[in-house]
Coordinates of C-alpha atoms in Angstrom, one line a residue:
M1 CA 0.0 0.3 -0.2
S2 CA 1.5 3.5 -1.0
F3 CA 2.0 6.3 0.8
P4 CA -0.9 8.4 0.5
S5 CA -3.3 4.9 0.4
W6 CA -2.5 5.3 4.3
L7 CA -2.8 8.8 5.0
S8 CA -6.6 9.1 3.2
Q9 CA -7.1 6.1 6.1
L10 CA -6.0 8.0 8.9
Y11 CA -8.3 10.7 7.0
R12 CA -11.3 8.9 7.1
G13 CA -10.1 7.7 10.3
L14 CA -10.5 11.1 11.8
S15 CA -13.9 11.8 10.5
R16 CA -15.7 8.8 12.6
P17 CA -17.2 10.1 16.3
I18 CA -14.8 11.1 18.2
R19 CA -14.7 8.8 21.6
R20 CA -13.8 9.9 25.3
T21 CA -10.0 9.5 24.3
T22 CA -7.8 9.4 21.2
Q23 CA -6.5 6.4 21.0
P24 CA -9.2 5.2 18.7
I25 CA -8.6 7.6 16.2
W26 CA -5.3 6.1 15.1
G27 CA -7.3 2.6 15.0
S28 CA -5.6 0.8 12.2
L29 CA -4.5 3.9 10.4
Y30 CA -1.0 3.5 10.9
R31 CA -0.9 -0.5 10.7
S32 CA -0.3 -0.3 6.3
L33 CA 2.1 3.2 7.0
V34 CA 4.8 1.1 9.1
Q35 CA 4.5 -2.0 6.9
S36 CA 5.2 0.1 3.8
S37 CA 7.9 2.0 5.3
Q38 CA 9.6 -1.0 5.7
R39 CA 9.2 -1.7 2.0
R40 CA 10.0 1.2 0.1
N41 CA 9.3 4.3 1.9
P42 CA 12.1 6.6 3.7
E43 CA 14.1 6.4 6.5
F44 CA 12.2 8.3 9.2
S45 CA 14.6 8.3 11.5
S46 CA 17.4 9.1 9.9
F47 CA 20.1 11.6 11.0
A48 CA 17.6 12.5 14.0
V49 CA 18.7 11.5 18.2
R50 CA 15.4 9.2 17.9
T51 CA 15.8 5.7 17.2
N52 CA 12.4 5.4 16.1
T53 CA 8.9 6.5 15.0
C54 CA 6.0 6.9 18.1
G55 CA 4.0 4.8 15.3
E56 CA 6.1 2.1 14.4
L57 CA 6.9 0.4 17.4
R58 CA 5.4 -3.4 17.3
S59 CA 5.8 -6.6 18.9
S60 CA 8.1 -8.2 16.9
H61 CA 9.8 -4.5 18.5
L62 CA 10.1 -6.6 21.8
G63 CA 13.0 -5.8 24.3
Q64 CA 14.9 -3.5 21.8
E65 CA 16.1 -0.4 23.7
V66 CA 14.8 2.4 22.2
T67 CA 14.6 6.8 22.2
L68 CA 11.6 8.7 20.8
C69 CA 10.8 12.3 20.7
G70 CA 7.6 13.8 20.3
W71 CA 4.5 15.5 21.7
I72 CA 2.7 14.8 25.0
Q73 CA -0.7 13.8 23.5
Y74 CA -2.8 13.3 26.4
R75 CA -1.7 11.6 30.4
R76 CA -4.0 9.5 32.3
Q77 CA -3.9 9.0 36.1
N78 CA -0.1 9.8 36.0
T79 CA 0.4 6.2 34.9
F80 CA 0.3 6.7 31.4
L81 CA 0.6 8.7 29.0
V82 CA 0.8 9.2 24.8
L83 CA 3.2 9.9 22.9
R84 CA 2.4 11.7 19.5
D85 CA 4.7 12.3 16.4
F86 CA 3.7 12.5 12.7
H87 CA 4.1 9.0 12.7
G88 CA 1.7 7.9 15.5
L89 CA 1.0 7.2 18.9
V90 CA 2.4 5.5 21.3
Q91 CA 1.8 4.3 24.8
V92 CA 4.4 5.2 27.5
V93 CA 4.4 3.9 31.2
I94 CA 5.2 6.4 33.4
P95 CA 7.5 5.0 36.0
Q96 CA 6.1 4.3 39.6
D97 CA 9.2 3.4 42.3
E98 CA 10.8 5.7 44.3
S99 CA 14.5 5.1 42.0
A100 CA 12.9 7.0 38.9
A101 CA 11.0 9.7 41.1
S102 CA 13.1 12.1 38.7
V103 CA 12.1 10.8 35.8
R104 CA 8.4 10.6 37.3
K105 CA 7.9 14.1 38.1
I106 CA 9.2 15.3 34.4
L107 CA 6.6 12.9 32.7
C108 CA 3.8 13.6 34.8
E109 CA 4.3 18.0 35.4
A110 CA 4.8 18.7 31.9
P111 CA 2.1 19.8 30.0
V112 CA -0.1 18.4 27.6
E113 CA 2.0 19.6 24.2
S114 CA 5.0 19.4 25.7
V115 CA 7.8 17.9 23.5
V116 CA 9.7 15.1 25.2
Q117 CA 12.7 12.6 24.6
V118 CA 11.8 9.4 26.4
S119 CA 13.8 6.2 26.4
G120 CA 13.5 2.5 27.5
T121 CA 12.6 -0.8 26.2
V122 CA 9.5 -2.3 23.6
I123 CA 7.7 -4.4 26.4
S124 CA 4.2 -6.3 25.7
R125 CA 1.1 -4.9 27.2
P126 CA -0.3 -6.8 30.4
A127 CA -3.0 -9.3 29.0
G128 CA -6.4 -7.7 28.2
Q129 CA -5.1 -4.6 28.0
E130 CA -4.0 -4.8 23.8
N131 CA -5.5 -1.9 22.0
P132 CA -6.8 -3.4 18.9
K133 CA -7.6 0.0 17.4
M134 CA -4.0 1.2 17.4
P135 CA -1.2 0.3 15.3
T136 CA 1.1 0.2 18.2
G137 CA -1.9 -1.1 21.0
E138 CA 0.4 -4.4 21.4
I139 CA 3.2 -2.9 23.6
E140 CA 4.5 0.1 25.5
I141 CA 7.6 1.7 26.4
K142 CA 8.9 0.8 29.6
V143 CA 10.6 4.1 30.5
K144 CA 14.1 4.7 31.7
T145 CA 15.4 8.3 31.0
A146 CA 13.5 11.1 30.3
E147 CA 13.9 14.5 29.0
L148 CA 11.4 17.8 28.6
L149 CA 13.3 19.4 25.1
N150 CA 10.4 22.0 25.9
A151 CA 7.5 22.6 28.1
C152 CA 4.4 23.4 26.1
K153 CA 2.3 27.0 27.8
K154 CA -1.5 27.1 28.1
L155 CA -2.9 26.8 24.2
P156 CA -5.5 29.3 23.2
F157 CA -7.1 26.3 21.7
E158 CA -6.7 22.6 22.3
I159 CA -5.2 20.5 18.8
K160 CA -8.0 18.0 18.3
D161 CA -9.5 18.3 14.8
F162 CA -13.5 18.1 16.3
M163 CA -12.9 21.0 18.6
K164 CA -14.8 23.8 17.3
K165 CA -12.0 26.8 16.3
T166 CA -13.0 29.8 14.3
E167 CA -10.9 30.4 11.3
A168 CA -9.0 33.4 12.2
L169 CA -7.9 31.6 15.7
R170 CA -6.3 28.9 12.9
L171 CA -4.7 31.3 11.0
Q172 CA -3.3 33.4 14.1
Y173 CA -1.8 30.0 15.9
R174 CA -0.9 28.3 12.6
Y175 CA 2.2 26.7 14.0
L176 CA -0.6 24.7 16.0
D177 CA -3.0 24.1 13.9
L178 CA -0.4 22.8 11.8
R179 CA -0.1 19.9 14.4
S180 CA -3.5 18.5 13.6
F181 CA -4.1 15.6 12.1
Q182 CA -6.2 16.4 9.2
M183 CA -3.4 19.7 8.0
Q184 CA -0.9 16.4 8.6
Y185 CA -3.1 14.7 6.2
N186 CA -3.6 17.5 3.8
L187 CA 0.1 18.7 3.5
R188 CA 1.2 15.4 3.3
L189 CA -0.7 14.0 0.6
R190 CA 0.4 17.1 -1.5
S191 CA 4.2 16.8 -1.2
Q192 CA 3.4 13.3 -2.4
M193 CA 0.8 14.1 -5.5
V194 CA 3.9 17.0 -6.3
M195 CA 7.1 14.1 -6.2
K196 CA 4.6 12.1 -8.4
M197 CA 4.1 14.7 -10.8
R198 CA 7.7 15.3 -10.6
E199 CA 8.3 12.0 -11.2
Y200 CA 6.0 11.7 -14.6
L201 CA 7.0 14.9 -16.1
C202 CA 10.9 14.8 -15.6
N203 CA 12.1 11.0 -15.8
L204 CA 9.0 9.7 -17.8
H205 CA 8.8 11.9 -20.5
G206 CA 11.8 14.4 -20.7
F207 CA 10.5 18.0 -19.3
V208 CA 13.1 20.2 -17.6
D209 CA 12.4 21.9 -14.1
I210 CA 13.1 25.7 -14.6
E211 CA 12.5 28.4 -11.9
T212 CA 11.5 31.9 -13.5
P213 CA 12.0 35.2 -12.0
T214 CA 9.8 36.8 -9.7
L215 CA 10.8 39.9 -10.1
F216 CA 9.5 41.3 -13.4
K217 CA 7.3 43.9 -15.2
R218 CA 4.2 45.4 -15.7
T219 CA 2.5 43.1 -18.0
P220 CA -1.0 44.6 -20.2
G221 CA -4.1 42.9 -19.8
G222 CA -4.9 40.0 -16.4
A223 CA -5.5 40.4 -12.9
K224 CA -3.7 43.2 -11.2
E225 CA -0.2 42.6 -10.2
F226 CA 1.5 43.3 -7.0
L227 CA 4.4 46.7 -7.3
V228 CA 7.8 46.2 -6.1
P229 CA 9.7 49.6 -5.9
S230 CA 13.2 49.8 -6.7
R231 CA 16.1 51.8 -5.9
E232 CA 15.6 54.0 -9.5
P233 CA 13.5 56.7 -9.6
G234 CA 10.0 56.2 -10.1
K235 CA 10.5 52.5 -11.8
F236 CA 9.1 49.7 -10.1
Y237 CA 9.4 45.7 -10.6
S238 CA 6.3 43.8 -10.8
L239 CA 6.0 40.0 -9.1
P240 CA 4.7 37.6 -11.8
Q241 CA 1.1 36.9 -12.3
S242 CA 2.4 33.5 -13.7
P243 CA 5.1 33.0 -16.1
Q244 CA 3.6 33.0 -19.3
Q245 CA 6.0 35.1 -20.5
F246 CA 8.8 33.2 -19.6
K247 CA 7.6 29.7 -20.8
Q248 CA 6.9 30.4 -24.2
L249 CA 10.6 32.5 -24.5
L250 CA 11.8 29.4 -23.4
M251 CA 10.0 27.4 -26.1
V252 CA 12.1 30.3 -28.1
G253 CA 15.3 29.0 -26.4
G254 CA 14.8 25.7 -27.4
L255 CA 14.2 24.0 -23.7
D256 CA 11.5 22.1 -25.8
R257 CA 9.9 20.6 -22.5
Y258 CA 9.5 23.0 -19.6
F259 CA 7.2 22.9 -16.0
Q260 CA 7.6 24.4 -12.7
V261 CA 5.9 24.3 -9.8
A262 CA 5.3 28.0 -9.8
R263 CA 4.4 30.8 -7.2
C264 CA 2.2 33.2 -8.9
Y265 CA 0.8 36.7 -7.8
R266 CA -2.2 38.9 -8.3
D267 CA -3.6 41.6 -6.4
E268 CA -7.2 40.5 -6.9
G269 CA -8.1 41.8 -2.7
S270 CA -11.0 40.4 -0.7
R271 CA -12.5 37.6 -2.9
P272 CA -13.5 34.4 -1.4
D273 CA -11.5 31.3 -1.2
R274 CA -8.8 33.1 -3.5
Q275 CA -5.2 33.8 -2.4
P276 CA -2.8 36.7 -3.5
E277 CA 0.0 34.0 -3.8
F278 CA -0.8 30.6 -4.8
T279 CA 0.8 27.7 -6.8
Q280 CA 0.5 26.3 -10.3
I281 CA 1.5 23.4 -11.8
D282 CA 3.3 25.3 -15.2
I283 CA 4.0 23.7 -18.6
E284 CA 4.7 24.2 -21.7
M285 CA 5.8 22.0 -25.0
S286 CA 6.9 22.8 -28.2
F287 CA 5.7 21.2 -31.7
V288 CA 2.3 20.2 -30.1
D289 CA -1.1 20.6 -30.4
Q290 CA -4.4 20.7 -28.1
T291 CA -4.6 16.8 -28.2
G292 CA -1.0 16.4 -27.0
I293 CA -1.5 18.5 -23.9
Q294 CA -5.1 17.3 -22.9
S295 CA -2.7 14.0 -23.5
L296 CA -0.2 14.8 -21.1
I297 CA -2.6 16.2 -18.1
E298 CA -4.5 13.3 -18.2
G299 CA -1.5 10.8 -17.3
L300 CA 0.1 13.4 -15.3
L301 CA -3.0 12.7 -12.9
Q302 CA -3.7 9.2 -13.5
Y303 CA 0.0 8.9 -12.5
S304 CA -0.3 11.1 -9.6
W305 CA -3.6 10.2 -8.1
P306 CA -3.4 8.9 -4.9
N307 CA -4.0 5.6 -4.7
D308 CA -7.2 5.2 -2.1
K309 CA -9.2 6.7 -4.0
D310 CA -11.1 5.3 -7.2
P311 CA -8.5 5.6 -11.0
V312 CA -8.2 8.4 -12.9
V313 CA -10.2 7.4 -16.3
V314 CA -9.0 8.8 -19.4
P315 CA -9.5 10.3 -22.1
F316 CA -11.8 13.4 -20.4
P317 CA -15.1 14.3 -21.7
T318 CA -15.0 17.1 -23.8
V319 CA -17.3 19.7 -24.2
T320 CA -17.1 23.7 -26.3
F321 CA -17.3 26.2 -24.6
T322 CA -21.3 27.0 -26.4
E323 CA -22.5 23.5 -25.3
A324 CA -21.0 24.2 -21.9
L325 CA -23.0 27.3 -21.5
A326 CA -26.3 26.0 -23.2
T327 CA -26.2 22.8 -21.2
Y328 CA -25.1 24.1 -17.6
G329 CA -25.2 27.9 -17.9
T330 CA -21.7 27.9 -16.8
D331 CA -18.1 27.6 -18.6
K332 CA -17.4 25.8 -15.1
P333 CA -20.5 22.3 -15.1
D334 CA -20.4 20.1 -12.4
T335 CA -21.6 17.3 -14.3
R336 CA -21.8 15.0 -10.8
F337 CA -25.7 15.5 -11.4
G338 CA -27.8 15.8 -14.0
M339 CA -30.7 19.4 -13.8
K340 CA -29.5 19.8 -17.4
I341 CA -30.6 23.1 -19.2
I342 CA -33.1 22.3 -21.8
D343 CA -34.6 24.5 -25.0
I344 CA -38.4 24.3 -24.6
S345 CA -39.1 27.3 -27.0
D346 CA -41.1 25.6 -29.3
V347 CA -43.4 24.4 -26.8
F348 CA -44.6 27.8 -25.9
R349 CA -44.9 29.4 -29.4
N350 CA -48.9 30.0 -28.8
T351 CA -48.7 30.6 -25.4
E352 CA -50.7 33.2 -23.4
I353 CA -47.9 34.0 -21.0
G354 CA -46.9 37.8 -21.5
F355 CA -43.3 37.4 -20.4
L356 CA -42.8 34.3 -22.7
Q357 CA -45.0 35.5 -25.8
D358 CA -42.7 39.1 -25.1
A359 CA -39.2 37.3 -25.0
L360 CA -40.4 35.0 -28.2
S361 CA -41.3 38.0 -30.3
K362 CA -37.6 38.7 -30.2
P363 CA -35.1 38.0 -32.7
H364 CA -32.8 35.5 -30.0
G365 CA -35.1 35.1 -27.4
T366 CA -35.5 31.4 -26.4
V367 CA -37.8 29.6 -23.1
K368 CA -35.6 27.5 -20.8
A369 CA -36.1 25.1 -18.3
I370 CA -34.3 22.9 -15.5
C371 CA -36.2 20.4 -13.6
I372 CA -35.7 20.0 -10.0
P373 CA -36.2 16.3 -8.9
E374 CA -38.8 16.0 -6.2
G375 CA -38.7 19.7 -5.9
A376 CA -42.6 19.2 -4.6
K377 CA -41.5 16.8 -1.9
Y378 CA -37.9 19.2 -1.0
L379 CA -38.8 22.8 -1.6
K380 CA -40.9 24.9 0.7
R381 CA -43.1 28.1 -0.4
K382 CA -40.4 30.4 0.8
D383 CA -37.8 28.6 -1.2
I384 CA -39.9 28.9 -4.4
E385 CA -40.3 33.3 -3.3
S386 CA -36.2 33.3 -2.5
I387 CA -35.8 31.6 -6.2
R388 CA -37.9 34.2 -7.8
K389 CA -36.2 37.1 -5.6
F390 CA -32.9 36.1 -6.9
A391 CA -33.5 36.2 -10.4
A392 CA -35.3 39.1 -10.1
D393 CA -32.9 41.1 -8.3
H394 CA -29.4 39.7 -10.3
F395 CA -30.3 38.9 -13.7
N396 CA -33.5 41.0 -14.2
Q397 CA -35.3 37.9 -14.8
E398 CA -38.5 35.8 -14.4
I399 CA -38.8 32.3 -13.0
L400 CA -41.8 30.5 -13.5
P401 CA -42.1 27.6 -11.1
V402 CA -43.9 24.8 -12.9
F403 CA -45.6 22.2 -10.6
L404 CA -46.8 18.7 -12.3
N405 CA -49.7 18.3 -10.1
A406 CA -51.5 22.2 -11.0
N407 CA -52.5 22.5 -7.4
R408 CA -48.9 22.9 -6.3
N409 CA -48.5 25.9 -8.2
W410 CA -47.7 28.6 -5.1
N411 CA -47.7 32.0 -5.8
S412 CA -48.1 31.3 -9.3
P413 CA -51.6 32.2 -11.2
V414 CA -49.5 32.8 -14.8
A415 CA -49.0 29.2 -14.3
N416 CA -53.0 28.6 -15.0
F417 CA -52.3 29.3 -18.6
I418 CA -50.1 26.6 -19.2
M419 CA -52.2 24.3 -21.5
E420 CA -52.6 20.5 -21.0
S421 CA -51.1 19.7 -23.9
Q422 CA -48.1 22.0 -23.3
R423 CA -47.6 20.5 -19.7
L424 CA -47.9 17.1 -21.4
E425 CA -45.0 18.4 -23.9
L426 CA -42.9 19.1 -20.6
I427 CA -42.8 16.4 -19.3
R428 CA -41.6 14.3 -22.4
L429 CA -39.4 16.9 -23.7
M430 CA -38.0 17.3 -19.7
D431 CA -38.9 13.1 -18.4
T432 CA -40.2 14.9 -15.4
Q433 CA -41.9 12.6 -13.1
E434 CA -45.2 13.4 -10.8
E435 CA -42.9 14.8 -8.1
D436 CA -40.9 17.2 -9.8
V437 CA -40.9 20.7 -10.3
V438 CA -39.3 23.0 -13.3
L439 CA -38.0 25.7 -13.3
L440 CA -38.7 28.2 -16.4
T441 CA -37.2 31.3 -17.8
A442 CA -37.3 33.4 -21.0
G443 CA -35.0 35.9 -22.7
E444 CA -31.8 36.2 -24.9
H445 CA -30.1 32.9 -24.6
N446 CA -26.6 33.7 -22.3
K447 CA -28.8 35.5 -20.1
A448 CA -31.2 33.1 -19.9
C449 CA -28.7 30.0 -19.7
S450 CA -26.8 32.1 -16.9
L451 CA -29.1 32.5 -14.9
L452 CA -31.0 28.7 -14.7
G453 CA -26.8 27.5 -14.5
K454 CA -27.1 29.3 -10.8
L455 CA -30.0 28.1 -9.8
R456 CA -29.2 24.8 -10.9
L457 CA -26.4 24.9 -7.9
E458 CA -28.3 27.1 -5.3
C459 CA -31.0 24.2 -5.6
A460 CA -28.6 21.3 -5.9
D461 CA -27.0 23.0 -2.2
L462 CA -30.9 23.1 -1.2
L463 CA -31.9 19.6 -2.1
E464 CA -29.0 18.3 -0.5
T465 CA -28.9 20.4 2.8
R466 CA -32.9 18.7 3.0
G467 CA -31.0 15.3 3.0
M468 CA -31.3 14.1 -0.9
V469 CA -27.8 12.9 -2.2
L470 CA -27.2 14.4 -5.7
R471 CA -23.1 15.1 -5.4
D472 CA -21.1 11.4 -4.6
P473 CA -18.8 13.1 -2.9
T474 CA -16.4 10.2 -4.0
L475 CA -16.7 11.0 -7.9
F476 CA -14.6 12.9 -9.2
S477 CA -15.6 13.8 -12.6
F478 CA -12.8 15.8 -15.1
L479 CA -14.4 17.5 -17.7
W480 CA -12.5 19.2 -21.0
V481 CA -13.7 22.5 -21.8
V482 CA -12.6 24.2 -25.4
D483 CA -13.1 26.4 -28.2
F484 CA -13.9 29.5 -26.2
P485 CA -14.2 32.6 -27.8
L486 CA -10.9 35.0 -28.5
F487 CA -11.7 38.1 -27.5
L488 CA -14.9 39.6 -25.2
P489 CA -16.3 42.8 -25.0
K490 CA -15.4 45.5 -22.3
E491 CA -17.9 45.6 -19.5
E492 CA -16.8 49.3 -19.2
N493 CA -17.0 49.9 -23.1
P494 CA -18.3 46.9 -25.0
R495 CA -17.1 48.2 -28.0
E496 CA -13.8 47.7 -27.2
L497 CA -12.5 43.8 -27.1
E498 CA -10.5 42.5 -24.4
S499 CA -8.6 38.6 -24.5
A500 CA -11.2 35.8 -22.8
H501 CA -8.3 34.9 -21.4
H502 CA -4.8 36.5 -22.0
P503 CA -3.7 38.0 -25.5
F504 CA -1.0 35.5 -26.3
T505 CA -3.6 32.5 -27.0
A506 CA -3.8 31.2 -30.5
P507 CA -7.2 31.6 -32.2
H508 CA -8.4 28.2 -33.6
P509 CA -7.0 27.7 -37.2
S510 CA -10.8 28.0 -38.9
D511 CA -11.2 30.9 -37.9
I512 CA -8.4 33.6 -38.2
H513 CA -9.7 35.1 -41.2
L514 CA -11.9 36.0 -38.6
L515 CA -9.7 38.1 -36.9
Y516 CA -9.9 41.0 -39.8
T517 CA -13.5 40.9 -40.5
E518 CA -15.7 39.9 -37.4
P519 CA -13.1 39.5 -34.2
K520 CA -15.7 38.6 -32.4
K521 CA -16.7 35.5 -33.9
A522 CA -13.3 33.9 -33.8
R523 CA -12.8 31.3 -31.6
S524 CA -9.8 30.5 -29.0
Q525 CA -7.6 27.4 -28.9
H526 CA -8.0 28.1 -25.2
Y527 CA -8.9 24.8 -23.1
D528 CA -10.1 24.7 -19.2
L529 CA -10.1 21.3 -17.1
V530 CA -12.3 21.3 -14.9
L531 CA -13.5 19.1 -11.7
N532 CA -16.4 19.3 -10.2
G533 CA -17.6 22.3 -11.1
N534 CA -14.2 24.1 -10.8
E535 CA -12.0 25.1 -13.0
I536 CA -8.4 23.5 -12.1
G537 CA -6.3 24.0 -14.7
G538 CA -6.6 26.5 -18.0
G539 CA -4.3 26.5 -21.1
S540 CA -3.6 26.8 -24.7
I541 CA -1.9 26.8 -28.0
R542 CA -0.1 30.2 -28.0
I543 CA 0.9 32.5 -31.1
H544 CA 4.4 31.7 -32.3
N545 CA 4.2 34.2 -35.2
A546 CA 5.1 37.9 -34.7
E547 CA 2.8 39.0 -36.7
L548 CA 0.3 38.4 -35.9
Q549 CA 0.6 38.2 -32.1
H550 CA 1.6 42.4 -32.8
Y551 CA -1.7 42.7 -35.0
I552 CA -3.8 41.6 -32.1
L553 CA -2.2 43.0 -29.2
A554 CA -1.7 46.3 -31.1
T555 CA -5.1 46.7 -33.4
L556 CA -7.1 44.5 -31.7
L557 CA -6.5 44.9 -28.2
K558 CA -5.4 48.6 -28.5
E559 CA -2.2 47.5 -25.5
D560 CA 1.2 49.6 -26.1
V561 CA 3.4 46.9 -28.0
K562 CA 6.4 48.3 -26.5
M563 CA 5.6 46.9 -22.8
L564 CA 6.1 43.8 -25.3
S565 CA 9.1 44.6 -27.2
H566 CA 11.1 41.8 -26.1
L567 CA 8.3 39.0 -26.8
L568 CA 7.8 40.0 -30.3
Q569 CA 11.4 40.2 -31.0
A570 CA 12.1 36.9 -29.5
L571 CA 8.7 35.4 -31.8
D572 CA 10.8 37.1 -35.0
Y573 CA 13.7 34.9 -34.4
G574 CA 12.7 31.4 -34.8
A575 CA 9.9 30.3 -32.5
P576 CA 8.3 27.0 -32.5
P577 CA 4.4 26.6 -32.3
H578 CA 4.1 25.5 -28.6
G579 CA 1.4 25.6 -26.5
G580 CA 0.7 24.9 -22.7
I581 CA -1.1 24.8 -19.2
A582 CA -1.1 25.4 -15.8
L583 CA -2.9 23.3 -12.9
G584 CA -4.3 25.4 -10.2
L585 CA -2.2 23.3 -6.9
D586 CA -3.9 24.6 -4.3
R587 CA -7.5 23.8 -5.8
L588 CA -6.4 20.4 -7.0
I589 CA -5.2 19.3 -3.2
C590 CA -8.2 21.3 -2.0
L591 CA -11.2 18.7 -4.1
V592 CA -9.3 15.9 -3.7
T593 CA -8.7 16.3 0.6
G594 CA -12.1 17.0 0.6
S595 CA -11.2 20.3 2.0
P596 CA -13.5 23.3 2.6
S597 CA -11.2 26.0 1.7
I598 CA -8.2 25.8 -0.1
R599 CA -6.7 27.8 3.2
D600 CA -6.9 24.2 4.5
V601 CA -4.3 23.1 2.0
I602 CA -1.9 26.1 2.0
A603 CA 0.8 25.5 5.1
F604 CA 0.8 29.4 5.7
P605 CA -2.4 30.7 3.9
K606 CA -3.6 34.5 4.1
S607 CA -7.1 35.3 5.4
F608 CA -10.0 36.4 3.0
R609 CA -9.0 40.1 3.5
G610 CA -5.0 39.3 2.2
H611 CA -3.5 39.5 5.3
D612 CA -1.1 37.0 7.8
L613 CA -3.4 37.2 11.1
M614 CA 0.1 35.6 12.3
S615 CA 2.8 37.9 11.4
N616 CA 0.1 40.9 11.2
A617 CA 1.6 41.3 7.5
P618 CA 1.4 43.3 5.7
D619 CA 2.9 46.1 8.2
S620 CA 3.2 49.5 7.9
I621 CA 7.2 50.7 7.0
P622 CA 9.0 54.1 9.1
S623 CA 9.1 56.8 6.3
E624 CA 13.2 56.9 6.8
E625 CA 13.0 53.5 5.2
L626 CA 11.0 54.9 2.4
K627 CA 13.6 57.3 1.6
P628 CA 15.8 55.2 -0.8
Y629 CA 12.8 53.9 -3.2
H630 CA 11.8 57.5 -3.4
I631 CA 8.5 56.9 -1.7
R632 CA 6.2 58.9 0.1
V633 CA 3.0 58.1 1.8
S634 CA -0.1 59.7 1.0
W635 CA -2.9 58.9 4.0
P636 CA -6.5 58.8 3.3
T637 CA -7.8 62.0 4.3
D638 CA -9.7 62.4 7.0
S639 CA -13.0 63.9 6.2
K640 CA -14.5 64.1 10.0
A641 CA -11.2 66.6 11.2
E642 CA -11.2 68.6 8.1
R643 CA -15.3 68.9 8.8
A644 CA -15.1 70.0 12.5
H645 CA -12.1 72.2 11.0

């Protein structure tokens, strides 16, 4: 059994109900670990003052003299204590005889979570006192010497996963939170998966691991970047939001196959479940097409996937951007459940319902619907009202709930105008059952689909809180989304264009002519990898022709090409065709471990507001220290003080 397998067993064991002591938590979780470590895992006690780890001792070690180091997990009646390290738990017998009074004093008086070193003999537990739920449950340590390495003061919270702690408190004392079984599991699994990815890319497919600069220059488009002052007046570095330009330049340089576990930075402010610094598995290849990149990533995930999860099945299904929006109302659909969007325009061509009639009279007007399984059973009147209010407030759209039993059409008198023939046609088209509810809306195609896409997810959450199981938590549903638009209209000025992803994305070969006639209709060679409704990766085939890249930047996007002169020049010096992708490592590990937030799979994350609550970063800098950078802070004006004067 491999390392990730025992880690997952540990996680499953930790999710069971906790009893009065923590011993049952470990159960048989580490049995496979030690068997595995003896076969193939690294030596965990090499170079350390201990002879063994706390979780590896068994009856085969009886009579051995051992030295262990760890944290005091708990103590019972000053007779036993349980010692813990990352590897497991072991019971230590506190000596009671007078000759060992000094050892007894240390072990009885040291607070819980103190760090101690003990030496002694591995002995059998007395008959009847074995603990079969603990891998080390057949033995205990008869202590001869003990040393208190560091006493623990009163903790702000107990180091137990089942103890409720606010996230702010966990982040403030992150070094304590890291001791929890859950965080240990998450970070060790992350390490194992990254190591397997390195093996796959470097050893099996000839990729080169190359570090790219962190100090770069400001680039046009994309997310906001963090600026770093230099000692040259008025000049700044910028932290890269991705190594995009560098990896393309590496292809120009003939490196052929590059990857990096890359740190990336985005000054995106307060956004839920985002981090200002994050990690990507960044990949670029020469002489490759879209299919090649997709096959590489499928193999990479298959190779690095934890053994205790269901195997990754390849190839992953593929849908176009247009299909995803029409069927799921989003470009990152969760395909673990149905409730697909159905076009029912033809059913209501002769309707008497005003808002449907009005929508269908317009050139691009449609009527769309989703079916909520057993909605009549699980949804309440206030839920229907909430759904209709959400549609009106956020999309300026009307939602018509249709119950198959006409007596259940709460607060929807217009439903009475649905003819029996239309009701029967709805049942046929949407394959509905008696307790189902149909949510129906009308309007412009994209807007109607986006609304129903949101409601699809909201209703799924609602049904699951009421007891229905729609999404299997053990299922990992991968999906490629392709054929995105190359450009989108700018929000602030719809007549101007911006890149749908980034300006280095190559247009679809069939659509290159549209760049010069109808650029809004051009598709891109961009591809996103979606897992359970979350985008975990995105990439594209790049533009390797300098003339085409210049035309897109200068003419279509109206960007200052001087800022990218180094890249344009490089493309003119024999750039090979190339493409790549970046996987969001934090999001991927979050989904694999079933963690509620990406902050739970990062050792030292920032808070929702981008603050490090442990060190209080960002922090102010004295004005004297800013002088070498030719910077002066302009403090916000206190309007109240001004009014007072």
